[in-house]
mmCIF file of C-alpha atoms and ligand atoms in Angstrom:
data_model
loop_
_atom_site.group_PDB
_atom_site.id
_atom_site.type_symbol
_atom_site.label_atom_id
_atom_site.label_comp_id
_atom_site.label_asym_id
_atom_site.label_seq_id
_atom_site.Cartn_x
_atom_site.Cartn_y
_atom_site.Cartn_z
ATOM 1 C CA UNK A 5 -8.507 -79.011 -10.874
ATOM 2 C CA UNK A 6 -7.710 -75.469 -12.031
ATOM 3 C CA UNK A 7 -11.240 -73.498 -11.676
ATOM 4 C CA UNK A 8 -12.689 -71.832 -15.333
ATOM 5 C CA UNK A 9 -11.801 -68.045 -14.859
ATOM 6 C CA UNK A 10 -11.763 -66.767 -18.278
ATOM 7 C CA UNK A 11 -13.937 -66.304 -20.860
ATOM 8 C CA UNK A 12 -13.175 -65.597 -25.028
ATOM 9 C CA UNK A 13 -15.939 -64.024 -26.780
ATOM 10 C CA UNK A 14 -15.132 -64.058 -30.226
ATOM 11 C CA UNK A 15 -16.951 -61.320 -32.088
ATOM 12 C CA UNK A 16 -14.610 -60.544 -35.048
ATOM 13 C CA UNK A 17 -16.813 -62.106 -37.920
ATOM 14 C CA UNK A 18 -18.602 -60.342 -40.609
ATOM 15 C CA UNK A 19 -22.058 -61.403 -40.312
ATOM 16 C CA UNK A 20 -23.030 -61.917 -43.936
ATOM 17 C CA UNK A 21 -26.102 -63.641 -43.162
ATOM 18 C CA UNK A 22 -27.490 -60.736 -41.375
ATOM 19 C CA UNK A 23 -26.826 -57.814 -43.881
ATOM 20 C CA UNK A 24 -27.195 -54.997 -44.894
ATOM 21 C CA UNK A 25 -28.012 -54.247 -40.975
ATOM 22 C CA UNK A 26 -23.875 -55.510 -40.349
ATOM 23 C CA UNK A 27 -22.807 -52.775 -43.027
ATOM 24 C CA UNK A 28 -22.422 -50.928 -40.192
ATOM 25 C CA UNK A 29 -23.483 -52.896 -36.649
ATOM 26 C CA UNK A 30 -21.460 -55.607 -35.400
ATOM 27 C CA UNK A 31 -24.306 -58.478 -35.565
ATOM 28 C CA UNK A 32 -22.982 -58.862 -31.553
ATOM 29 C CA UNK A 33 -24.963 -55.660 -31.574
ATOM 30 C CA UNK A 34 -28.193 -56.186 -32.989
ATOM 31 C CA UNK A 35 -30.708 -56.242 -30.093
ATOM 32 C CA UNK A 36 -32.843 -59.061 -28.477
ATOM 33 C CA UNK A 37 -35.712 -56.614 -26.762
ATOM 34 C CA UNK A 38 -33.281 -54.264 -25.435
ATOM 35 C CA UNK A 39 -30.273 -55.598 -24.819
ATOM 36 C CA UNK A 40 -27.464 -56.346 -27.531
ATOM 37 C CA UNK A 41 -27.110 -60.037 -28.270
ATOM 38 C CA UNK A 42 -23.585 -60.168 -26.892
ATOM 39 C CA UNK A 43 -24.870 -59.063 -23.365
ATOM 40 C CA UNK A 44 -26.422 -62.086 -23.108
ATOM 41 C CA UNK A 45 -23.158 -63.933 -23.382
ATOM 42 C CA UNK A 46 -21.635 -61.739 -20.891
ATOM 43 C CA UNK A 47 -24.519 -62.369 -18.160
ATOM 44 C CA UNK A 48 -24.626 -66.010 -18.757
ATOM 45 C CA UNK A 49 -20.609 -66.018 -18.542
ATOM 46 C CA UNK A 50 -20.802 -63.804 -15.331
ATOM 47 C CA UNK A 51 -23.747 -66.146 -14.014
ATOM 48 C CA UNK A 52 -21.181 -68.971 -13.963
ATOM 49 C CA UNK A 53 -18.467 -67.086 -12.032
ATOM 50 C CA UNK A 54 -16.110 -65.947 -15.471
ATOM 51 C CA UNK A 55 -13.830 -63.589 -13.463
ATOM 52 C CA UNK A 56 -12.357 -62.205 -17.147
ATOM 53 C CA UNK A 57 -13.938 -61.134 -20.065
ATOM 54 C CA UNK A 58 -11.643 -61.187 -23.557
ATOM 55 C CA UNK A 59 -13.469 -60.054 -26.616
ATOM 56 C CA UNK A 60 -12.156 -60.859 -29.877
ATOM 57 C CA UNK A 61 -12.973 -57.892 -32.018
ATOM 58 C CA UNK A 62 -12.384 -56.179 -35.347
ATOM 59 C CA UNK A 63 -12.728 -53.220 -37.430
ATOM 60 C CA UNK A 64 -15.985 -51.797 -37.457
ATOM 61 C CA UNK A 65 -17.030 -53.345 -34.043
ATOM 62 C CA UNK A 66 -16.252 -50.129 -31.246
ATOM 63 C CA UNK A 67 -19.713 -49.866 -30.485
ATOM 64 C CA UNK A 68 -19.576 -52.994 -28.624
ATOM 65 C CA UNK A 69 -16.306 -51.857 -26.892
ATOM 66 C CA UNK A 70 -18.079 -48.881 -25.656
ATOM 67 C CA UNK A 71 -21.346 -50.748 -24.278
ATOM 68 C CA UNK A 72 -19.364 -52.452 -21.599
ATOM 69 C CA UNK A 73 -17.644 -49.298 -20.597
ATOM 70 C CA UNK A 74 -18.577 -46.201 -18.279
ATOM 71 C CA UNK A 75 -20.685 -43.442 -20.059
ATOM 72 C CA UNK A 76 -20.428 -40.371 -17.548
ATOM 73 C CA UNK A 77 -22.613 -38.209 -19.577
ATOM 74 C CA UNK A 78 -25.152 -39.851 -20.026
ATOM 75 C CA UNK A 79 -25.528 -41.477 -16.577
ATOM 76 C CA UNK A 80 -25.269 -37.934 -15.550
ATOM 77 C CA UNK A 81 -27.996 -36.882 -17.510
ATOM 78 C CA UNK A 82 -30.286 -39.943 -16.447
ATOM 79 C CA UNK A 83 -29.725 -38.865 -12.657
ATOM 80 C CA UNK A 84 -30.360 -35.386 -13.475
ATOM 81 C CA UNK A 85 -33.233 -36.433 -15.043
ATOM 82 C CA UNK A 86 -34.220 -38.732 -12.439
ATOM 83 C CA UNK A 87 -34.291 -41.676 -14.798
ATOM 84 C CA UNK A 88 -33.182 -44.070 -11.784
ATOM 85 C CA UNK A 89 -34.734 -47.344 -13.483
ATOM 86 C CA UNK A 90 -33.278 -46.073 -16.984
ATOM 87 C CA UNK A 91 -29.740 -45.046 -14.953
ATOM 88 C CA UNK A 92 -29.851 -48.969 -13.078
ATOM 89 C CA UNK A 93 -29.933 -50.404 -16.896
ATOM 90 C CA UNK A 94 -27.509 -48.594 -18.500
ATOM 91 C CA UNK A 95 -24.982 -49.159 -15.419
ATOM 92 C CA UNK A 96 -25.776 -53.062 -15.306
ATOM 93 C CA UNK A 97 -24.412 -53.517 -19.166
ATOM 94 C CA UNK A 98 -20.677 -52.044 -17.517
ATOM 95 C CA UNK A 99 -17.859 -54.425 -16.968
ATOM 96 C CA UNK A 100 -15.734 -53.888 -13.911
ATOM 97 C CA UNK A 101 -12.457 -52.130 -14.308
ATOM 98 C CA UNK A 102 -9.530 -54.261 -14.978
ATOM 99 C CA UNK A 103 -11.904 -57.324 -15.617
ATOM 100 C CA UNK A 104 -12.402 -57.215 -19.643
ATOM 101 C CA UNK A 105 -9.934 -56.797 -22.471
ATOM 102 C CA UNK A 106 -10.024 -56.494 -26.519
ATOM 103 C CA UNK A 107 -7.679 -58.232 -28.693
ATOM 104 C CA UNK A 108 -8.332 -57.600 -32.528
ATOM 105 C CA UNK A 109 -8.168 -60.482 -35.241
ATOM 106 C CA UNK A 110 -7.227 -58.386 -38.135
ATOM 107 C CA UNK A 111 -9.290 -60.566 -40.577
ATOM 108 C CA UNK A 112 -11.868 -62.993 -39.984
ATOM 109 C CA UNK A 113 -9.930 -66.192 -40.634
ATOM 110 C CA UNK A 114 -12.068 -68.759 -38.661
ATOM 111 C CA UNK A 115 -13.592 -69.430 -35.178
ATOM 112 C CA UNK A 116 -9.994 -71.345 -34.271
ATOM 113 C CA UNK A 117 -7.777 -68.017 -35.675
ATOM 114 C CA UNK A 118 -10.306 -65.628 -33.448
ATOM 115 C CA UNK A 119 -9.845 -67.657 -30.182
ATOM 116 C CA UNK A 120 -5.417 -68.172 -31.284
ATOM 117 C CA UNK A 121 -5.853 -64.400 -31.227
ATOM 118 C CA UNK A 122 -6.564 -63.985 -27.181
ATOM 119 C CA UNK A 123 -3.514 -66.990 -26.674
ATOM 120 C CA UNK A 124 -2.257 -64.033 -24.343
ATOM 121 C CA UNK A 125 -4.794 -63.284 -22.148
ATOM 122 C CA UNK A 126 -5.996 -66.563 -21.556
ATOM 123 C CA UNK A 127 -2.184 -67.696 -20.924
ATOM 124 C CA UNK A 128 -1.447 -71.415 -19.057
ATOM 125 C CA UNK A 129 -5.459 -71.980 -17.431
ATOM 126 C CA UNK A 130 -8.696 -73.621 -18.659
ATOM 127 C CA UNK A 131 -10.843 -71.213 -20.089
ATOM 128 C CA UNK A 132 -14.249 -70.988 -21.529
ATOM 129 C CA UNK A 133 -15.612 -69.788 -25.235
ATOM 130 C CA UNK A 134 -19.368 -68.512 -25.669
ATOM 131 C CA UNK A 135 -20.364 -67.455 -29.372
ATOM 132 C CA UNK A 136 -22.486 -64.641 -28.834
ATOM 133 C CA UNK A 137 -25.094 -65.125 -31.418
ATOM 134 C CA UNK A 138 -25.768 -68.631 -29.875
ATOM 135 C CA UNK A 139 -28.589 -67.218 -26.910
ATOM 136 C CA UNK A 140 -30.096 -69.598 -24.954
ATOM 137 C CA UNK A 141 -33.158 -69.104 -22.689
ATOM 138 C CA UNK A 142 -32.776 -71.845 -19.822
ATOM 139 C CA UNK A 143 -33.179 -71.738 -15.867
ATOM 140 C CA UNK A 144 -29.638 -72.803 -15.192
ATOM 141 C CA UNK A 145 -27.350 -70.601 -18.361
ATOM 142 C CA UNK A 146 -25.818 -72.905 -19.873
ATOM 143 C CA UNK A 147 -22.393 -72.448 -18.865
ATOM 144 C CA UNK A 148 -23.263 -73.044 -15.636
ATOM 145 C CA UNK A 149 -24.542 -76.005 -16.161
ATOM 146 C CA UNK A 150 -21.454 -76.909 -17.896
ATOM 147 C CA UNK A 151 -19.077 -76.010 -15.413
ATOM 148 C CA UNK A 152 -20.677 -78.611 -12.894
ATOM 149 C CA UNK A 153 -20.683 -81.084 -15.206
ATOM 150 C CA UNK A 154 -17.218 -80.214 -15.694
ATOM 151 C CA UNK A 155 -16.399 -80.688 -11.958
ATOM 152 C CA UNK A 156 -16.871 -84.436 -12.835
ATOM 153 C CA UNK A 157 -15.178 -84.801 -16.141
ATOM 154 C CA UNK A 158 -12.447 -82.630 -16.281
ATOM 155 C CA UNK A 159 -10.509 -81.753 -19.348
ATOM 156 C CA UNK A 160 -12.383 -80.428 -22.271
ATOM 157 C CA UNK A 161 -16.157 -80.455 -22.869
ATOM 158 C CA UNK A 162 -18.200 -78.954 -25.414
ATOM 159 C CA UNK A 163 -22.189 -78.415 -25.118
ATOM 160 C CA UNK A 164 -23.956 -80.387 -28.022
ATOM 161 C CA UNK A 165 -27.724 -80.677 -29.645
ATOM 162 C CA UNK A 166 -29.050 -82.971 -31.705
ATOM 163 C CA UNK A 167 -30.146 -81.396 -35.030
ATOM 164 C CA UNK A 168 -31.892 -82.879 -37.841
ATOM 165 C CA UNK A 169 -29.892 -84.949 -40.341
ATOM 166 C CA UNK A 170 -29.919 -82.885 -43.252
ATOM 167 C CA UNK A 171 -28.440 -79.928 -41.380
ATOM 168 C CA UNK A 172 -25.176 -81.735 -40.493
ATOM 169 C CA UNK A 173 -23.815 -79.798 -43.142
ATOM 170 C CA UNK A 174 -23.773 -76.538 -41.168
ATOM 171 C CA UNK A 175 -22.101 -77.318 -37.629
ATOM 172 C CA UNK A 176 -19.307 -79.110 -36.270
ATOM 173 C CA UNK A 177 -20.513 -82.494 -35.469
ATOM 174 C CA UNK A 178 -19.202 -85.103 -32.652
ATOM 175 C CA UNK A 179 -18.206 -88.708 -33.289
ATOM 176 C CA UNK A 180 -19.420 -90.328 -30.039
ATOM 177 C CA UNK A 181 -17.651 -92.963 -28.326
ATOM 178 C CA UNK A 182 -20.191 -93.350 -25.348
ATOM 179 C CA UNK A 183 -23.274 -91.643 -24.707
ATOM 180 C CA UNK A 184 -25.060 -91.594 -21.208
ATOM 181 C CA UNK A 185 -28.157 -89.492 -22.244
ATOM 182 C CA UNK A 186 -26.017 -86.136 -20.704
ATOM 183 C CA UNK A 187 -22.500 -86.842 -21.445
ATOM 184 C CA UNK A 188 -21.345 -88.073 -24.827
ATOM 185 C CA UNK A 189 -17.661 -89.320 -24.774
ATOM 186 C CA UNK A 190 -15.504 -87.878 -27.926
ATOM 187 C CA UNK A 191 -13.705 -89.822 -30.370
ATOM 188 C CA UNK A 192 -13.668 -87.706 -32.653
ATOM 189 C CA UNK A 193 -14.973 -84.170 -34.045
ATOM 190 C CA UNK A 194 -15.713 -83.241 -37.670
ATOM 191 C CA UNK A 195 -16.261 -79.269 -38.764
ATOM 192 C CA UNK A 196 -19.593 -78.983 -41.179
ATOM 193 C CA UNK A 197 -19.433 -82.721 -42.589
ATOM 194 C CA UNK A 198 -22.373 -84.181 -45.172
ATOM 195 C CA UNK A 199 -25.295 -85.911 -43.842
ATOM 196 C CA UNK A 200 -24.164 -88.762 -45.780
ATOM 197 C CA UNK A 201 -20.872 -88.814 -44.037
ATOM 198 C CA UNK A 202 -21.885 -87.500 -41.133
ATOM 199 C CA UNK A 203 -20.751 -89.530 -37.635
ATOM 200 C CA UNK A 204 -24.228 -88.223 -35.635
ATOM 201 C CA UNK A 205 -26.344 -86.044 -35.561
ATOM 202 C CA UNK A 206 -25.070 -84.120 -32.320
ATOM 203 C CA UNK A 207 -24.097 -80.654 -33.426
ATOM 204 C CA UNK A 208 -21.678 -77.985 -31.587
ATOM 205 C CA UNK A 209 -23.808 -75.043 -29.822
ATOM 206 C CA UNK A 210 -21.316 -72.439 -29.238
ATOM 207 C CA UNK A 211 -20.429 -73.000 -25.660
ATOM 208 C CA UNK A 212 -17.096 -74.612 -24.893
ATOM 209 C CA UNK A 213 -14.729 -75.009 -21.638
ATOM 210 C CA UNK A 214 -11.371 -75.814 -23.208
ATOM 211 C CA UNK A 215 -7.779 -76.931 -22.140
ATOM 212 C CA UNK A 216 -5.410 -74.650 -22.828
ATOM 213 C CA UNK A 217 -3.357 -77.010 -25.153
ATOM 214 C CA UNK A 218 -5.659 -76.457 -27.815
ATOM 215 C CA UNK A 219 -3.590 -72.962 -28.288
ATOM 216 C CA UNK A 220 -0.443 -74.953 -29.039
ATOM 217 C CA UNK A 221 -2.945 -76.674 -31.885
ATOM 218 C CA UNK A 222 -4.101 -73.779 -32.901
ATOM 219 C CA UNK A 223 -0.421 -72.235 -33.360
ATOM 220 C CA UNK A 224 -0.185 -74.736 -36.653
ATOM 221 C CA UNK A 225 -2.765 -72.490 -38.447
ATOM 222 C CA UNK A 226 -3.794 -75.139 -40.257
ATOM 223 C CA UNK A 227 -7.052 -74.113 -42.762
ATOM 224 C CA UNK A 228 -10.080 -76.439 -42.729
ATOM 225 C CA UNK A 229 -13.039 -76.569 -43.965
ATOM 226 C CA UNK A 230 -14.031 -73.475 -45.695
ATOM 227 C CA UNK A 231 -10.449 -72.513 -45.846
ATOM 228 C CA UNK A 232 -11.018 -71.098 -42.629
ATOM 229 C CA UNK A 233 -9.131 -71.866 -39.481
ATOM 230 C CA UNK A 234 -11.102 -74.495 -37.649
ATOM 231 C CA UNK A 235 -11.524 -74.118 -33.645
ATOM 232 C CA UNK A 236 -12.862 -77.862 -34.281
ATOM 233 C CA UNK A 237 -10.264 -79.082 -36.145
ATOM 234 C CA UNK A 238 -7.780 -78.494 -33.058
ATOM 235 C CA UNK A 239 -9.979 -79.776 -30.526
ATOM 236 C CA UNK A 240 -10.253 -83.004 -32.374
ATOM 237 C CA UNK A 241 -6.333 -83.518 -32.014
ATOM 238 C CA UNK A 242 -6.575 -83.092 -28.264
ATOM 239 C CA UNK A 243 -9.079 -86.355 -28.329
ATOM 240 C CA UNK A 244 -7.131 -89.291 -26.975
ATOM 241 C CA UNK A 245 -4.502 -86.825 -25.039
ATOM 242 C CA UNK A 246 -7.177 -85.042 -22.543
ATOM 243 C CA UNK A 247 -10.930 -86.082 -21.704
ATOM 244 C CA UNK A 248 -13.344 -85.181 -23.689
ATOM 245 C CA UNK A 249 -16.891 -84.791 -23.724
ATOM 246 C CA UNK A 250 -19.900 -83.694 -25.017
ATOM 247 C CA UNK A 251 -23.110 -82.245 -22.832
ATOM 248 C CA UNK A 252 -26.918 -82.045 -24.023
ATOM 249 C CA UNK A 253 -27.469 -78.694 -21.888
ATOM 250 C CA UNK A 254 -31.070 -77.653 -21.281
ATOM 251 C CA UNK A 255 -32.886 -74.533 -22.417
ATOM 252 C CA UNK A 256 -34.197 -73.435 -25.580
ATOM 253 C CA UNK A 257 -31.642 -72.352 -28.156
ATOM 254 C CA UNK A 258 -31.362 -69.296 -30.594
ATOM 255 C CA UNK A 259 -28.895 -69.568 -33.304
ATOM 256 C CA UNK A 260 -29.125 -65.353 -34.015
ATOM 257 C CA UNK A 261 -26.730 -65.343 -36.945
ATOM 258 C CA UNK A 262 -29.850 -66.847 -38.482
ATOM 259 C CA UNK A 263 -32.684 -64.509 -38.843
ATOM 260 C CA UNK A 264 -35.843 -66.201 -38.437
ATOM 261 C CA UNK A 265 -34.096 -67.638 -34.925
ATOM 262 C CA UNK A 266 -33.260 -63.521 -34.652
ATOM 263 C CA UNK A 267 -36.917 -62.703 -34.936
ATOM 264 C CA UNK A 268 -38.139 -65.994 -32.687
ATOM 265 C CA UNK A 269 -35.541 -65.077 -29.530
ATOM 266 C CA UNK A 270 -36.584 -61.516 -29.640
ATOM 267 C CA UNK A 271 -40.473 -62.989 -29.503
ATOM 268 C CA UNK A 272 -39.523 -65.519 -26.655
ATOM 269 C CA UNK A 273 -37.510 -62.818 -24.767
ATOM 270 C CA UNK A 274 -40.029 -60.919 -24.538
ATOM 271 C CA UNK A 275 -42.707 -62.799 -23.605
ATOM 272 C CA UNK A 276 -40.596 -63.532 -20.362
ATOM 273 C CA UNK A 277 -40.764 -59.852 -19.775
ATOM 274 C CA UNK A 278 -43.572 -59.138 -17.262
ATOM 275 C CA UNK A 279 -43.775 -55.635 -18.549
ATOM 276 C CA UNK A 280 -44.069 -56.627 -22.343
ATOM 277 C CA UNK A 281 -45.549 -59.965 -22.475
ATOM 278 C CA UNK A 282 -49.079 -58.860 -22.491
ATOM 279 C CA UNK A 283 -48.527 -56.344 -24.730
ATOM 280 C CA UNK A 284 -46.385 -58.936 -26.907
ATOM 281 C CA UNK A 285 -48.494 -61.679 -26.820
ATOM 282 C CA UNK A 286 -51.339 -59.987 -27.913
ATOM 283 C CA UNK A 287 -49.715 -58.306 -30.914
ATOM 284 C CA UNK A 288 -48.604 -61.682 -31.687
ATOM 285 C CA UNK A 289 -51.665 -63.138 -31.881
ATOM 286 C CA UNK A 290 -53.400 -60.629 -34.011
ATOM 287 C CA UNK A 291 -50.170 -60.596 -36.644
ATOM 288 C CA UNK A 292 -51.035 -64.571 -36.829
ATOM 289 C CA UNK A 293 -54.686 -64.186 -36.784
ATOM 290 C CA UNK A 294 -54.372 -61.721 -39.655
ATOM 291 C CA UNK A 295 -52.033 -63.759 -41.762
ATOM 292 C CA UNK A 296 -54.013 -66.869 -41.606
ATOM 293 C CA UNK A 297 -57.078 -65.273 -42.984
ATOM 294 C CA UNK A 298 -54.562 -63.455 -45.293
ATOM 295 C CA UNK A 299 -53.315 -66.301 -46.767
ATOM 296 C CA UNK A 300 -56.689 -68.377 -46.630
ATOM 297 C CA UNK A 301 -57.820 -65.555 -49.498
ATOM 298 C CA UNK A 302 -60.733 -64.372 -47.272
ATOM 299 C CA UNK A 303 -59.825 -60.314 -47.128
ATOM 300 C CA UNK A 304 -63.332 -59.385 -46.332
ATOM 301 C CA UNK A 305 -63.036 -61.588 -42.775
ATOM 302 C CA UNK A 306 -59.634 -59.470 -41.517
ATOM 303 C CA UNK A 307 -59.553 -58.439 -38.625
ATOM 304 C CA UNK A 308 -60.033 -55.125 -38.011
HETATM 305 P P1 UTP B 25 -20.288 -67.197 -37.353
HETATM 306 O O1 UTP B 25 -19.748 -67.982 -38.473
HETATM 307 O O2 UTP B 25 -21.674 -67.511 -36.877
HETATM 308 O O3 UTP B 25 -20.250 -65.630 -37.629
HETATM 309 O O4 UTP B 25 -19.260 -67.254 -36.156
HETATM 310 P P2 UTP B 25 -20.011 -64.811 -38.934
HETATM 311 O O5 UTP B 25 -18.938 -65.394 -39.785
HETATM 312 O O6 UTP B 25 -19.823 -63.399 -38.474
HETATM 313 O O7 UTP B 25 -21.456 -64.908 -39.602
HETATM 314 P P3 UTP B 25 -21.966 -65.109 -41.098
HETATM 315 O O8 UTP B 25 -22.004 -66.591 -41.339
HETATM 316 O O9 UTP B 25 -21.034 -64.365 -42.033
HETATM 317 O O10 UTP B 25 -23.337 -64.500 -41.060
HETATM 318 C C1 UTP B 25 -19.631 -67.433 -34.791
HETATM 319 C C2 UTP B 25 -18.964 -66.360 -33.928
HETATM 320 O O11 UTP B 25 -17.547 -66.349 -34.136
HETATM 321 C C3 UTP B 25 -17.099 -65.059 -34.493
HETATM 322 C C4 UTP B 25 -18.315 -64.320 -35.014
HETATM 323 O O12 UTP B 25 -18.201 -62.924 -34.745
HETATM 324 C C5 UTP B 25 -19.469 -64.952 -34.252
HETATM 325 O O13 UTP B 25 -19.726 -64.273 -33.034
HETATM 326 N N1 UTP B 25 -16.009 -65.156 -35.482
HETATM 327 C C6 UTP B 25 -16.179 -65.912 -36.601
HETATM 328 C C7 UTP B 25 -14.840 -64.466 -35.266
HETATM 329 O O14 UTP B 25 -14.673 -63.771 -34.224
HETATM 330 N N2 UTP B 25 -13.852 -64.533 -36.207
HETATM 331 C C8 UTP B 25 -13.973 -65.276 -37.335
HETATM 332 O O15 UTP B 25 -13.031 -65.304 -38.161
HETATM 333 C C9 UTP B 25 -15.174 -65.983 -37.533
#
């Protein structure tokens, strides 16, 4: 079996539901604590051996070009400064030379249009596709844990959730032919359908280690729902050519295109911190405490 070496990490959308901030930061950028959320796809990616990184950007989005690259002057300021801790941070968020390339979808046509775009880079090999404002918190990342469980399938496998029934209407949902409590067989996959219609309840998370066929479905350029060019539409065609499978992965998910789950990963991020959770937690509380009494009507009992 060829091994997973590549990466896509599309990052070309517009991020409506997090404006104004997108006016003018790629929602990639937007932090969790203090790193941008696509960093997090690029450690978890690098945690399960990805040897190539290929962004999919766009207009508007050089800022997170340049947070993967070398900044001489200000490392040389930090050392001057004899920031070392501050200098160790900065350099950890660098990509090695050679091991990350940029390849621009000129408009936002879809999920399956972004990852058509980086067809070159990924040529005639497996590869794997990590939405960055999917962030997980988990022991093993999650695309680690894929990857093994990929050692015994083979073929194409997708990371799934179950989410409640009424929010079918949001993800790409499978159609399971066999479930074993971890793996869920494919028979089919349907992009955003009705609860009514809906074949499960087991959503699409963002994490995906695809054959590279699905390019050769993607060159149709077929639109799909939304009228947008469906990454789940052309993995459905490859069901009953290739395996393929769903896996429940573990570890608590943050869907940060959403901005209450924005606002509760930068909250459980930092409470993992050793050097913030105190501090955190106990800001935390009080902001609850405070709002409870608030909205009991009992101003005279705040806490001051
Ligand atoms: P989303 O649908 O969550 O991102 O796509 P969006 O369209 O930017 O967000 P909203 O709904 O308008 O707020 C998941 C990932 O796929 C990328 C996005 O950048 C995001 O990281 N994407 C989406 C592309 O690269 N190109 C596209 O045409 C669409």
């Amino acid at each position: 079996m060829q091994p997973v070496r590549k990466a896509v990490i599309p990052s070309a959308g517009l991020g409506t539901r997090s404006l104004p901030a997108t006016k003018s930061i790629p929602k990639e950028m937007l932090a969790i604590v203090d790193r941008p959320i696509v960093q997090y796809a690029v450690e978890e990616a690098r945690a399960a051996g990805i040897e190539l990184f290929i962004f999919v950007t766009s207009r508007g989005k050089t800022s997170l070009e340049d947070h993967f690259d070398r900044q001489f002057e200000l490392y040389h300021t930090l050392q001057h400064r004899g920031k070392s801790a501050q200098l160790a941070e900065a350099r950890g968020s660098e990509l090695a030379a050679g091991r990350y390339a940029f390849v621009r979808q000129p408009e936002p046509m879809g999920l399956g249009h972004a990852v058509w775009c980086a067809r070159q880079f990924i040529g005639d090999e497996p590869f794997a596709v990590l939405l960055p404002d999917e962030v997980f918190l988990a022991d093993t990342p999650p695309l680690k844990q894929m990857l093994r469980a990929h050692a015994s399938t083979g073929g194409n496998l997708i990371a799934v959730r179950e989410v409640p029934a009424d929010m079918t209407g949001r993800y790409g949902i499978l159609d399971p032919a066999f479930d074993d409590g971890q793996l869920v067989a494919a028979k089919g996959l349907v992009e955003k359908p009705a609860p009514e219609v809906a074949p499960s309840r087991l959503s699409l998370i963002g994490r995906y280690v695809l054959q590279p066929e699905v390019l050769d479905e993607l060159d149709r350029q077929d639109a799909g729902a939304g009228g947008e060019i469906q990454l789940t539409d052309a993995m459905a065609r490859l069901i009953g050519r290739q395996p393929f499978h769903g896996v429940r992965v573990e570890g608590e998910r943050f869907d940060c295109g959403d901005r209450a789950q924005l606002v509760a990963a930068n909250l459980a991020f930092s409470l993992r911190r050793p050097e913030l959770a105190t501090e955190v937690r106990n800001a935390a509380e009080r902001i609850l405490m405070e709002t409870a009494l608030n909205d009991a009507g009992e101003p005279e009992a705040r806490v001051a």
